[in-house]
Amino acid sequence: MNPLATVMWRKSSYSNDGGSTGDNCVEAAALPDGRIAIRNSNHPDAGVTYFTRAEMSAWLQGIKAGEFDDLA
C-alpha cells in the first residue's frame, strides 16, 4: 500500500488558473513523520517533493517576502 494514499492532500486555492483547464494544481500534505509532501495533483504518481518543517517555513517566508516573484 502506498503510504501517501492515506494522507490528507490539500490543494492550493491559487492552483486553478481561473480557466476551465485547471492545469496548475499543487497539493500539499502533512506526513506522520513531520515532513511536508508537495505534488502536482494532475500527475500524482509523477513524484513528490519532501520538506522538513524548517525547510517549508523558510520557503514560505521567502515567498511571502517576494524572493521568488521573478520565477512566476
PDB file of C-alpha atoms in Angstrom, residues 9-36:
ATOM      1  CA  TRP A   9      -3.825  16.222   0.475  1.00  0.00           C
ATOM      2  CA  ARG A  10      -4.797  19.901   0.326  1.00  0.00           C
ATOM      3  CA  LYS A  11      -4.955  21.735  -2.985  1.00  0.00           C
ATOM      4  CA  SER A  12      -3.955  25.373  -3.115  1.00  0.00           C
ATOM      5  CA  SER A  13      -6.861  27.683  -3.900  1.00  0.00           C
ATOM      6  CA  TYR A  14      -4.415  29.501  -6.189  1.00  0.00           C
ATOM      7  CA  SER A  15      -3.701  26.344  -8.189  1.00  0.00           C
ATOM      8  CA  ASN A  16      -6.506  26.729 -10.704  1.00  0.00           C
ATOM      9  CA  ASP A  17      -5.525  29.156 -13.435  1.00  0.00           C
ATOM     10  CA  GLY A  18      -9.031  30.591 -13.463  1.00  0.00           C
ATOM     11  CA  GLY A  19      -9.880  28.816 -16.687  1.00  0.00           C
ATOM     12  CA  SER A  20     -11.547  25.539 -17.398  1.00  0.00           C
ATOM     13  CA  THR A  21      -8.323  23.539 -17.677  1.00  0.00           C
ATOM     14  CA  GLY A  22      -7.163  23.654 -14.040  1.00  0.00           C
ATOM     15  CA  ASP A  23      -3.621  22.988 -15.233  1.00  0.00           C
ATOM     16  CA  ASN A  24      -1.782  24.471 -12.253  1.00  0.00           C
ATOM     17  CA  CYS A  25      -2.649  22.054  -9.469  1.00  0.00           C
ATOM     18  CA  VAL A  26      -0.357  21.990  -6.451  1.00  0.00           C
ATOM     19  CA  GLU A  27      -1.178  19.857  -3.408  1.00  0.00           C
ATOM     20  CA  ALA A  28       0.463  19.579  -0.005  1.00  0.00           C
ATOM     21  CA  ALA A  29       0.132  17.053   2.803  1.00  0.00           C
ATOM     22  CA  ALA A  30       1.460  16.871   6.346  1.00  0.00           C
ATOM     23  CA  LEU A  31       3.101  13.490   6.908  1.00  0.00           C
ATOM     24  CA  PRO A  32       3.083  11.485  10.146  1.00  0.00           C
ATOM     25  CA  ASP A  33       6.872  11.899  10.473  1.00  0.00           C
ATOM     26  CA  GLY A  34       6.536  15.709  10.478  1.00  0.00           C
ATOM     27  CA  ARG A  35       7.610  16.381   6.897  1.00  0.00           C
ATOM     28  CA  ILE A  36       5.515  18.145   4.253  1.00  0.00           C
TER      29      ILE A  36
END
